[in-house]
PDB file of C-alpha atoms in Angstrom:
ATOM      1  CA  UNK A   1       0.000   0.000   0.000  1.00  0.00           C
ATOM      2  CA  UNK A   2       1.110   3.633  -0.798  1.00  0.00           C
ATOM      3  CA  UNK A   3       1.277   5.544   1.657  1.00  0.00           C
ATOM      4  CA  UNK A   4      -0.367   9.114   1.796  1.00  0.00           C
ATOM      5  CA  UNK A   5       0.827  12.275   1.285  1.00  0.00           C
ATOM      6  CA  UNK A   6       0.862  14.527   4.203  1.00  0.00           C
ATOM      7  CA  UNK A   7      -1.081  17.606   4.398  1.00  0.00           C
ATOM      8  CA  UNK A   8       1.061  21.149   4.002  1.00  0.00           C
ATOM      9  CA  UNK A   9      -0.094  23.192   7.191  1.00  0.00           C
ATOM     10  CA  UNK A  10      -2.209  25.690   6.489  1.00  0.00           C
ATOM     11  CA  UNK A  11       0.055  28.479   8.490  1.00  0.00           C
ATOM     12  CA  UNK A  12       3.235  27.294   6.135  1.00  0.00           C
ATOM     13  CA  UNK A  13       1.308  28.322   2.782  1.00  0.00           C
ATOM     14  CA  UNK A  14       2.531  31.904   2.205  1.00  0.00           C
ATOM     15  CA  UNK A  15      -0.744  34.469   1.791  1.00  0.00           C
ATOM     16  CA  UNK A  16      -0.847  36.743  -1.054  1.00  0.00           C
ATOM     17  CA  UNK A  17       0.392  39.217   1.457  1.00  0.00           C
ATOM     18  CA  UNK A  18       3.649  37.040   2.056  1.00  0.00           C
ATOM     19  CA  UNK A  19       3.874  36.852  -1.784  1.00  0.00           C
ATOM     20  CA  UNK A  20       3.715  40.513  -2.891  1.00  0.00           C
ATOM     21  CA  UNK A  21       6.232  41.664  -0.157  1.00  0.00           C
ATOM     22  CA  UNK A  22       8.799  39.489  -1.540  1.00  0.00           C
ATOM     23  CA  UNK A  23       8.134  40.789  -4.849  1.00  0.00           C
ATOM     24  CA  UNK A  24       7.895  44.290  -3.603  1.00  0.00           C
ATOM     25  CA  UNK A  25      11.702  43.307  -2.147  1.00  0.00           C
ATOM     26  CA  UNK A  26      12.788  41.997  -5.182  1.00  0.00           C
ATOM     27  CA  UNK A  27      11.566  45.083  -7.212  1.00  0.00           C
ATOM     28  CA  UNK A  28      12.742  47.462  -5.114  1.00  0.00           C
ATOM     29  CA  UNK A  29      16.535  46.077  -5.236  1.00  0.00           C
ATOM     30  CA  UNK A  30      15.935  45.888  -9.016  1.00  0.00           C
ATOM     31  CA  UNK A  31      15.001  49.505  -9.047  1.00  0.00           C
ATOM     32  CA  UNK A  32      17.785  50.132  -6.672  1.00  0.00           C
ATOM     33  CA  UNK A  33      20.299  48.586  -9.030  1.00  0.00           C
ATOM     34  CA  UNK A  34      18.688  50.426 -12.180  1.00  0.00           C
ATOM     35  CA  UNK A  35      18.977  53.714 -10.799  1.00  0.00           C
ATOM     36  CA  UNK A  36      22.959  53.219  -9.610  1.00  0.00           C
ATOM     37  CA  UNK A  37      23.621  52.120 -13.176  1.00  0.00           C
ATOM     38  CA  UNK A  38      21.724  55.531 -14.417  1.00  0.00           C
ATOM     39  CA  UNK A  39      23.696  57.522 -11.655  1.00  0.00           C
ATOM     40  CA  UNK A  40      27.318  55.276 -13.098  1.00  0.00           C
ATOM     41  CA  UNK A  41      26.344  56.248 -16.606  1.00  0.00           C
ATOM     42  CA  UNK A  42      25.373  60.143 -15.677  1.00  0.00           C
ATOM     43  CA  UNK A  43      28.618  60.190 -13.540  1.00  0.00           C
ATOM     44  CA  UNK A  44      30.423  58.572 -16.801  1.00  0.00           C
ATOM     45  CA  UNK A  45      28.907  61.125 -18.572  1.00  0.00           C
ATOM     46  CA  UNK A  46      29.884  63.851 -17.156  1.00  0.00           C
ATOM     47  CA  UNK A  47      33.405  62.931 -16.355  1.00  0.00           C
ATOM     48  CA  UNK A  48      33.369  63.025 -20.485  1.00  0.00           C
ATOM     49  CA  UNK A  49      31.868  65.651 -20.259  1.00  0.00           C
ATOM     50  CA  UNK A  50      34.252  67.914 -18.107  1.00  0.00           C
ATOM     51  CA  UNK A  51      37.259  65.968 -19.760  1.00  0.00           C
ATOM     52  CA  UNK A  52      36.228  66.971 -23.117  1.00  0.00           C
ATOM     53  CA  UNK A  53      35.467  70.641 -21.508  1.00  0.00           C
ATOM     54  CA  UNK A  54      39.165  70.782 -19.904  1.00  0.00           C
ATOM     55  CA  UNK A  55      40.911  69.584 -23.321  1.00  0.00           C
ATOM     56  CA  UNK A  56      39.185  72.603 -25.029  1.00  0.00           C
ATOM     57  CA  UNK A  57      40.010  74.609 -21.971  1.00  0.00           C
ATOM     58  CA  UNK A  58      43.884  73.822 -22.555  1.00  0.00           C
ATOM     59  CA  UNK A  59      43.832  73.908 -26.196  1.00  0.00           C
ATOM     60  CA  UNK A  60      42.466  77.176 -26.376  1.00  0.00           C
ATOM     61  CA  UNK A  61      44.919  77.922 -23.639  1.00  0.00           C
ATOM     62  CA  UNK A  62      47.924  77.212 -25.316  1.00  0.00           C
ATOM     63  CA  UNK A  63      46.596  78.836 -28.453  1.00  0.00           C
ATOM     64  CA  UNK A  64      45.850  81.537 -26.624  1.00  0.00           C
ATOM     65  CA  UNK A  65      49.630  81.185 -25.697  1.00  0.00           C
ATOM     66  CA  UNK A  66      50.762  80.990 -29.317  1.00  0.00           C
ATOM     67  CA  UNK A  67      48.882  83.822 -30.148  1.00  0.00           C
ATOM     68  CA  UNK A  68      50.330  86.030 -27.453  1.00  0.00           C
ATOM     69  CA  UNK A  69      54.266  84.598 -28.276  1.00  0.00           C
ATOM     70  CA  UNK A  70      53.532  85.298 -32.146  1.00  0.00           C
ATOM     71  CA  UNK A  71      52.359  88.760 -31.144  1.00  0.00           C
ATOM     72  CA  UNK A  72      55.444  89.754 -28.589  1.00  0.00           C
ATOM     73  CA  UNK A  73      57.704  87.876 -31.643  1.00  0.00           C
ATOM     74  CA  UNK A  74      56.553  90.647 -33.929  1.00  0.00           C
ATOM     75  CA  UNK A  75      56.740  93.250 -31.861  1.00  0.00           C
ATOM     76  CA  UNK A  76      60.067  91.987 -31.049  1.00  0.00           C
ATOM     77  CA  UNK A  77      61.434  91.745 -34.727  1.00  0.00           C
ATOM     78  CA  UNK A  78      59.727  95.268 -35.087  1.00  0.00           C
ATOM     79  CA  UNK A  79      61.915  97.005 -32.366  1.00  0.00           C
ATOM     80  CA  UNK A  80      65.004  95.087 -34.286  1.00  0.00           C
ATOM     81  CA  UNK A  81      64.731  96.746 -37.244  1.00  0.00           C
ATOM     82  CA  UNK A  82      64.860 100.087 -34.796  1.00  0.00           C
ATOM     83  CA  UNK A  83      67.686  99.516 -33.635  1.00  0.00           C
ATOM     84  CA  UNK A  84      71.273  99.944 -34.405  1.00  0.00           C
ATOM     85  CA  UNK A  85      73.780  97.085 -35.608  1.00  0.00           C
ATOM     86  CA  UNK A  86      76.074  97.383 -32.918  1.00  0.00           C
ATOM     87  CA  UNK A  87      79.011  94.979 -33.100  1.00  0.00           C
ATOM     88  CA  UNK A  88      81.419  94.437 -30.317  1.00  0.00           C
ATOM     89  CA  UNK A  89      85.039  92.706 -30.337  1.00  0.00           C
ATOM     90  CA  UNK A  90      88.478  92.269 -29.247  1.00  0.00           C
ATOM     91  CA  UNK A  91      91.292  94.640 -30.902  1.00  0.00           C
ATOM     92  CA  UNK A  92      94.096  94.531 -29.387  1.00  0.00           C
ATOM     93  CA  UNK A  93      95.637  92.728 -26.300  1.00  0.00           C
ATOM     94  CA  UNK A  94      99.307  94.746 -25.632  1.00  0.00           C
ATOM     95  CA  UNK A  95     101.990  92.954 -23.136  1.00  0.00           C
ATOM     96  CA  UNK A  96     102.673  97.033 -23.100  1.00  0.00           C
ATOM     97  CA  UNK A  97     102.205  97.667 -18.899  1.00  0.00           C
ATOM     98  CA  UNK A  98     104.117  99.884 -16.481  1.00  0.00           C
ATOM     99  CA  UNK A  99     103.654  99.918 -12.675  1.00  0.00           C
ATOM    100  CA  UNK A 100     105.023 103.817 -12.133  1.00  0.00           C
ATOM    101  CA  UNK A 101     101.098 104.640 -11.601  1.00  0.00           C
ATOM    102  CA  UNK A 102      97.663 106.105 -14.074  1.00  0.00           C
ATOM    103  CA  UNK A 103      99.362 109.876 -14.211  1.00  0.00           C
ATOM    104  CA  UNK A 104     102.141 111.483 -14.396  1.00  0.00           C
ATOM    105  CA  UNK A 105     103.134 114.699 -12.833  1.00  0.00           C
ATOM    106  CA  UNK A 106     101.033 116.849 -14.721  1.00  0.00           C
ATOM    107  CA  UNK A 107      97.750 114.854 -14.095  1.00  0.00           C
ATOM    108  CA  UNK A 108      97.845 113.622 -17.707  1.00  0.00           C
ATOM    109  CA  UNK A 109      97.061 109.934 -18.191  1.00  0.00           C
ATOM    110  CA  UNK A 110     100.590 108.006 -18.319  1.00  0.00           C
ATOM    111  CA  UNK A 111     100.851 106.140 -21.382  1.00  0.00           C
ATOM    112  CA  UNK A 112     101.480 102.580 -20.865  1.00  0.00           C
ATOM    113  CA  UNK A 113     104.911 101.549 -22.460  1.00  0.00           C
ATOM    114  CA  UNK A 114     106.709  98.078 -22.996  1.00  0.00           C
ATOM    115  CA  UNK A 115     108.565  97.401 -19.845  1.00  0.00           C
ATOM    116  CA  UNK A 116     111.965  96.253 -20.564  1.00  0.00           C
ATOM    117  CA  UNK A 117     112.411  92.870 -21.823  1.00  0.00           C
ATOM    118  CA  UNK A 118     113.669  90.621 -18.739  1.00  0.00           C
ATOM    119  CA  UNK A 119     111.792  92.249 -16.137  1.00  0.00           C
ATOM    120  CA  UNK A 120     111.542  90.060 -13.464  1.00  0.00           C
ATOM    121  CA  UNK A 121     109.436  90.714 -10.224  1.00  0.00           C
ATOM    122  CA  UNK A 122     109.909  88.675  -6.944  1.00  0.00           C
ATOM    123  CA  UNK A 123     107.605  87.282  -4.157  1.00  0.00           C
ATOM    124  CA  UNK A 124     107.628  88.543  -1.709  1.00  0.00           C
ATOM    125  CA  UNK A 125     109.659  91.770  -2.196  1.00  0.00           C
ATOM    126  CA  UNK A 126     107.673  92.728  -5.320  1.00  0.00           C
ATOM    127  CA  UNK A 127     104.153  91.527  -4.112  1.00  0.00           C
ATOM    128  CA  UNK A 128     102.757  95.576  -3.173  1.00  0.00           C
ATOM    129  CA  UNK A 129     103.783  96.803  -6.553  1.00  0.00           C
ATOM    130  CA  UNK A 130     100.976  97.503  -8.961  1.00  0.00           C
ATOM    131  CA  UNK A 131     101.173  96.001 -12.730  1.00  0.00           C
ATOM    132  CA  UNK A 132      99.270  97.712 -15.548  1.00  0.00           C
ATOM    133  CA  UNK A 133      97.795  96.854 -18.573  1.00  0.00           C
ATOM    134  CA  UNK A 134      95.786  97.472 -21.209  1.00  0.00           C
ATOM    135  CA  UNK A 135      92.962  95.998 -23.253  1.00  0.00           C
ATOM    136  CA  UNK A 136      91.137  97.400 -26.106  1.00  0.00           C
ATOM    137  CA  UNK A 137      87.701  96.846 -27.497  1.00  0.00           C
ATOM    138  CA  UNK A 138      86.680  98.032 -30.641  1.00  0.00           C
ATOM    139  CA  UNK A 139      82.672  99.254 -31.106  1.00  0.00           C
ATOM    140  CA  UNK A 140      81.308  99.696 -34.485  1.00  0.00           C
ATOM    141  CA  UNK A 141      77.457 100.533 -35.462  1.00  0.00           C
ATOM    142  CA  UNK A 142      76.181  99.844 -38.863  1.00  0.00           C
ATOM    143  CA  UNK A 143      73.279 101.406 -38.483  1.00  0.00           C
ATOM    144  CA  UNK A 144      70.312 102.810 -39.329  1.00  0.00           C
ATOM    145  CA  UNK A 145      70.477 105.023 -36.441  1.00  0.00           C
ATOM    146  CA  UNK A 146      73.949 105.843 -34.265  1.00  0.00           C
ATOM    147  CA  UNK A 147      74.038 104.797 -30.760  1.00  0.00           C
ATOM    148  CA  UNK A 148      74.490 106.249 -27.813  1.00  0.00           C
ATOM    149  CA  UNK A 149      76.450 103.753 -25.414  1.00  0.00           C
ATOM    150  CA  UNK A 150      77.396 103.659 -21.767  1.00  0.00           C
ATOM    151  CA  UNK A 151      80.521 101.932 -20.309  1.00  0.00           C
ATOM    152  CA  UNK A 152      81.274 100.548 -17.192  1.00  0.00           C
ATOM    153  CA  UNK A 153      84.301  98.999 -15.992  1.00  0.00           C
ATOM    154  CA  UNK A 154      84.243  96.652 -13.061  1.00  0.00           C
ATOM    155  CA  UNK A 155      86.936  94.403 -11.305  1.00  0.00           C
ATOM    156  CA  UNK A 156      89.772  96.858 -11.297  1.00  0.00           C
ATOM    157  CA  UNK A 157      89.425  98.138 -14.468  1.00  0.00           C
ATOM    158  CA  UNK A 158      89.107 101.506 -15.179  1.00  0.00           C
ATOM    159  CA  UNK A 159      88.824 103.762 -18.608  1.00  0.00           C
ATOM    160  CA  UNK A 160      90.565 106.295 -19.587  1.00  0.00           C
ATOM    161  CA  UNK A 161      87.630 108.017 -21.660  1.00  0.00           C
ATOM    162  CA  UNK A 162      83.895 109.089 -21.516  1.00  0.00           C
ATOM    163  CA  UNK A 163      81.682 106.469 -20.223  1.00  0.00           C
ATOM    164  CA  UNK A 164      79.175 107.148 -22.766  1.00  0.00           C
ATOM    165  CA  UNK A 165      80.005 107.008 -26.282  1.00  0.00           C
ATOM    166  CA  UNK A 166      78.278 108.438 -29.201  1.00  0.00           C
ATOM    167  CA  UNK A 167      79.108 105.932 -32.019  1.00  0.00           C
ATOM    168  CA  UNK A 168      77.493 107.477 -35.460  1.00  0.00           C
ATOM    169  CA  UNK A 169      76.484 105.337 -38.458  1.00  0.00           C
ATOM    170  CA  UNK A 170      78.964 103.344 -40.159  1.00  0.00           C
ATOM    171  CA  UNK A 171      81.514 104.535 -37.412  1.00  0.00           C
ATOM    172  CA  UNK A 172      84.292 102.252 -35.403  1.00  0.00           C
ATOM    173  CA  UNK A 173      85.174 103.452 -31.965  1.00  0.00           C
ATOM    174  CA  UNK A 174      88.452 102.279 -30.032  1.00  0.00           C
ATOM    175  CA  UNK A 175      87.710 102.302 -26.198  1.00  0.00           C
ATOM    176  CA  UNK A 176      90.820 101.342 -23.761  1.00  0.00           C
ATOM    177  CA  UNK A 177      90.861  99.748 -21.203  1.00  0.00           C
ATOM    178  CA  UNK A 178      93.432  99.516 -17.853  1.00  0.00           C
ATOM    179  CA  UNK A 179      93.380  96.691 -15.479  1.00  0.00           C
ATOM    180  CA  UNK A 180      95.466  97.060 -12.279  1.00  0.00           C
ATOM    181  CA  UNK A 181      96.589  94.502  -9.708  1.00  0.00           C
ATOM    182  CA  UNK A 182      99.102  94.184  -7.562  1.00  0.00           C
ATOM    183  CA  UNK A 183     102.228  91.350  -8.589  1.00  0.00           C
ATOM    184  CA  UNK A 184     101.358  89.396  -5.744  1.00  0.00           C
ATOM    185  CA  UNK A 185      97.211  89.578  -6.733  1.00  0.00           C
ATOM    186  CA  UNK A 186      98.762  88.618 -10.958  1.00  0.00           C
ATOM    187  CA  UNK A 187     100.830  85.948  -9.731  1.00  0.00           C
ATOM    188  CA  UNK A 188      97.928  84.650  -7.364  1.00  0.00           C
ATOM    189  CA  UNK A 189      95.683  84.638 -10.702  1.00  0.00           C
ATOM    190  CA  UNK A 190      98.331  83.023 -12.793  1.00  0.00           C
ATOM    191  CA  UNK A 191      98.583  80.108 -10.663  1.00  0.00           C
ATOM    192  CA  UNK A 192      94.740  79.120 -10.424  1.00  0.00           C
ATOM    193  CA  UNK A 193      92.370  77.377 -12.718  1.00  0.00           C
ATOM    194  CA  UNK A 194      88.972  78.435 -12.207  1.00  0.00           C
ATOM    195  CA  UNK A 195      86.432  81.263 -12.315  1.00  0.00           C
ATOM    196  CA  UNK A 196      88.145  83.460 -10.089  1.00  0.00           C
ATOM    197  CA  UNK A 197      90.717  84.374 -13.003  1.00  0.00           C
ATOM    198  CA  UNK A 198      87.608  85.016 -15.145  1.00  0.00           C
ATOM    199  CA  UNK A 199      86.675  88.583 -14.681  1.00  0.00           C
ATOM    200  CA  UNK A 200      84.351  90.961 -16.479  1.00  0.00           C
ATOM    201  CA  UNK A 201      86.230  93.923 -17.235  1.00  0.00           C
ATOM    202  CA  UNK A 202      83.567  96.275 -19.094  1.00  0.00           C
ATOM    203  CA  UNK A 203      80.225  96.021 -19.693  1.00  0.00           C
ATOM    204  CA  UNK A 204      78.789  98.268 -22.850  1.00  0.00           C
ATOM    205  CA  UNK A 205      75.264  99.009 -22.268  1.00  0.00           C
ATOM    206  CA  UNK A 206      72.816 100.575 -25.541  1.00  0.00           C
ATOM    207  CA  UNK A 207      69.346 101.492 -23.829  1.00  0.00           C
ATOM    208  CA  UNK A 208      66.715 101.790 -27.238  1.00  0.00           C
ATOM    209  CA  UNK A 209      64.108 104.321 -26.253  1.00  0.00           C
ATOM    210  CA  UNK A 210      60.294 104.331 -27.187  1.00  0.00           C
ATOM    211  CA  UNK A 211      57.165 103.397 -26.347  1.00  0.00           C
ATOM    212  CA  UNK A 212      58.428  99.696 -26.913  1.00  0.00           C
ATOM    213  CA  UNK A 213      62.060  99.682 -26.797  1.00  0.00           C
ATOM    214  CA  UNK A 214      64.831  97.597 -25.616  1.00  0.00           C
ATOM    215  CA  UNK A 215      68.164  97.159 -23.311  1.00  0.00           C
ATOM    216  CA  UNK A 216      70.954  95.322 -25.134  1.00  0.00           C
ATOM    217  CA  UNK A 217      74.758  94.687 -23.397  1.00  0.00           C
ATOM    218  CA  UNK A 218      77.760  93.336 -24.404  1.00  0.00           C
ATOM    219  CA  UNK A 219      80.220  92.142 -21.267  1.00  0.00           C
ATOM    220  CA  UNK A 220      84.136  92.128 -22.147  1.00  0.00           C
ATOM    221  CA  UNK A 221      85.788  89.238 -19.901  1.00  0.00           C
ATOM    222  CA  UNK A 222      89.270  88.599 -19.366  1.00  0.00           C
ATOM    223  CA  UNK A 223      91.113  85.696 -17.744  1.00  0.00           C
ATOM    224  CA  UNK A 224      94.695  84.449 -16.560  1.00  0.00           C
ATOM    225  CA  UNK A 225      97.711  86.688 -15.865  1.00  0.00           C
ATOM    226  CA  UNK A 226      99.746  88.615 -17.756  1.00  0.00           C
ATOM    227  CA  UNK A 227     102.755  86.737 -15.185  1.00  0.00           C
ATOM    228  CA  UNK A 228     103.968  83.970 -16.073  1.00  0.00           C
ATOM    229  CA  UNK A 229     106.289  82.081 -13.576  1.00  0.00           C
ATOM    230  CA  UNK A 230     110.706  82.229 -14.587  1.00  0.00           C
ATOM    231  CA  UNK A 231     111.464  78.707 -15.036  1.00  0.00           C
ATOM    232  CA  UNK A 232     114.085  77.576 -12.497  1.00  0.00           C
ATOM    233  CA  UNK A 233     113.609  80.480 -10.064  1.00  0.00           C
ATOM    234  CA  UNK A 234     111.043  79.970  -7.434  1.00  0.00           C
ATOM    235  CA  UNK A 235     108.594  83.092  -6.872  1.00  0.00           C
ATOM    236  CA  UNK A 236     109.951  85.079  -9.077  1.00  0.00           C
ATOM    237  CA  UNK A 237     107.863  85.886 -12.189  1.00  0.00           C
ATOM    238  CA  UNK A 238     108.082  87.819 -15.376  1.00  0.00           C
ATOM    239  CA  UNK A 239     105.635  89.169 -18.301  1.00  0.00           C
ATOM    240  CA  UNK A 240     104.262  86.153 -20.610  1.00  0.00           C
ATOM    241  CA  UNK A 241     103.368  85.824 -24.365  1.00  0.00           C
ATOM    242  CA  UNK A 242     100.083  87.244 -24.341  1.00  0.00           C
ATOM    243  CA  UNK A 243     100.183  90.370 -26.665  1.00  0.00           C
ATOM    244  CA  UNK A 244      97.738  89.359 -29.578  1.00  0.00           C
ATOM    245  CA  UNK A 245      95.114  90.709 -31.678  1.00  0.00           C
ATOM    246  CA  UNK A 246      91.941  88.493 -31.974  1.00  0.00           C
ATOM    247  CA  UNK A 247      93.095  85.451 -31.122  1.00  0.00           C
ATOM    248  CA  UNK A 248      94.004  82.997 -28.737  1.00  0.00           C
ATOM    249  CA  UNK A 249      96.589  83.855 -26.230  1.00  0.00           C
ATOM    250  CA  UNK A 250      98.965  82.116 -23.930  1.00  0.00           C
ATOM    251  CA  UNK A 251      98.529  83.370 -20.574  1.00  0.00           C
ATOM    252  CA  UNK A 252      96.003  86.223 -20.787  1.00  0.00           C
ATOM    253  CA  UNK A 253      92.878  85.766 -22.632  1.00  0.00           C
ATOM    254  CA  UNK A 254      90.018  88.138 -23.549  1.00  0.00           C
ATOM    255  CA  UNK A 255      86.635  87.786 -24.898  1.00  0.00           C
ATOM    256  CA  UNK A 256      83.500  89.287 -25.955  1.00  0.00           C
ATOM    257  CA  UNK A 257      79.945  87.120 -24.991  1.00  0.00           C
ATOM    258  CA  UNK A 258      77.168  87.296 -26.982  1.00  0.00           C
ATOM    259  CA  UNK A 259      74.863  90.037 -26.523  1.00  0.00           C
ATOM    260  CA  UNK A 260      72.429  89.916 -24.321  1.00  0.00           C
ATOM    261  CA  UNK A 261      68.746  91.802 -24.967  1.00  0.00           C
ATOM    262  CA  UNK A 262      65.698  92.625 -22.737  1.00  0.00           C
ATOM    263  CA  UNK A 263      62.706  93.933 -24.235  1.00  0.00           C
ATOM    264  CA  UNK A 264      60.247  96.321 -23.231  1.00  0.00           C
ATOM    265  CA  UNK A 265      56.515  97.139 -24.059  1.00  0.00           C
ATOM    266  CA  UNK A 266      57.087  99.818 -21.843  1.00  0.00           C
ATOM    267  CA  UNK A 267      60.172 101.831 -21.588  1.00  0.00           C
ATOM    268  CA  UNK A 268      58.832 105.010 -18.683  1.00  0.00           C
ATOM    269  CA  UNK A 269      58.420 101.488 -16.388  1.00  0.00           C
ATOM    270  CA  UNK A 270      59.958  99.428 -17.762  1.00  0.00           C
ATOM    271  CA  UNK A 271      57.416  96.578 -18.345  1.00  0.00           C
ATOM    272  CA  UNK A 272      59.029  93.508 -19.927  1.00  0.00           C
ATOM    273  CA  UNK A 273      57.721  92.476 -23.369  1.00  0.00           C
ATOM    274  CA  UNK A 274      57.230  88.596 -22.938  1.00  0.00           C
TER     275      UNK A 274
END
């Protein structure tokens, strides 16, 4: 015999109540998880969105950039053409020095003559005693307007001249200049490597007035010694090979850097042009 299936209690069959709360659950988690995928794909969206609004931001930025450096370039090139082809270099280098002082009795600038061949000065008898010598530049202007120019020396240098120069078109100028040091301060700058015996010895300064203008400078640096030790005699030292004209030199060098140019959109302030 079979036997019978057992009646399901009447309080375990769920009611329709039981039935629609689950389904309420179940719909309410589904709308739960619609609505975070909306807010993902809003959020996604937008993200886009501002990423695609920042790239335009930073294009037009740097266009905006470009714009303003082609701008500044051609007011740049149009303050070139103003001003004058100035052209600095080395002319003459001159192993001609004294150490008897700048004047003579009168006042009137000593000229600097060859000291006699030999000389020998010792350390450290000789070390107080002052060595001259003399470097000098050569400034031409080519134009199309002349060029008013101010010197200034530094590191004991010192000019004889006017430290402004009015150099007109298609003009050379010769400008001199005197370095002094004692033996013992020449011998000290003979014997180092370095950029202590690198000096800048004048700076020449052309200021382009305007509206828009422009400050360009040329800087004149020497290096070494004009000393040069005596071979076999200990601290004793004598004048070395270094009279030249443009070129390379043994013991004392000189050179011109290239010029250097600021420019202005506004010259009574002094507001740089960038």
């Amino acid at each position: 015999m079979h036997s019978a299936i057992a009646p399901i209690p009447i309080d375990l069959i769920p009611s329709w109540l039981d039935v629609l709360a689950v389904w309420a659950t179940v719909g309410a988690a589904l709308v739960a998880a619609v609505t975070g995928v909306l807010i993902w794909l809003q959020i996604l969206q937008t993200k886009r969105s501002v990423d695609a609004t920042e790239q335009t931001l930073t294009l037009a930025r740097e266009e905006q950039e470009q714009n303003r450096e082609l701008i500044a370039n051609a007011r740049k090139s149009r303050i070139d053409a103003e001003l004058p082809k100035i052209l600095v270099w080395i002319h003459t280098q001159t192993r001609k020095a004294h150490d008897l002082g700048v004047r003579s009795a009168s006042g009137a600038p000593r000229p600097l003559t060859e000291l006699p061949a030999g000389k020998i000065w010792s350390l450290p008898d000789d070390g107080a005693s002052e060595l001259f010598i003399s470097l000098t530049v050569a400034v031409s202007n080519d134009g199309p307007r002349r060029a008013r120019v101010t010197l200034a020396t530094s590191n004991n240098s010192f000019l004889l001249s006017e430290n402004e120069q009015v150099i007109s078109v298609g003009e050379e100028t010769l400008i001199e200049v005197r370095r002094k040091y004692t033996i013992e301060d020449w011998a000290a700058m003979s014997s180092e490597v370095g950029t202590r015996s690198i000096q800048d010895v004048l700076t020449l300064t052309y200021v382009h007035q305007g509206t828009e203008g422009a400050i360009e400078r040329w800087v004149v640096r020497q290096s070494g010694s004009p000393l040069v030790p005596v071979p076999g005699r200990q601290n004793c030292w004598q004048l070395g090979p270094f009279a030249a004209r443009r070129g390379p030199l043994t013991s004392l060098t000189a050179e011109v850097e290239m010029p250097h140019r600021d420019y202005y959109s506004s010259m009574s302030d002094l507001t740089v042009l960038v």
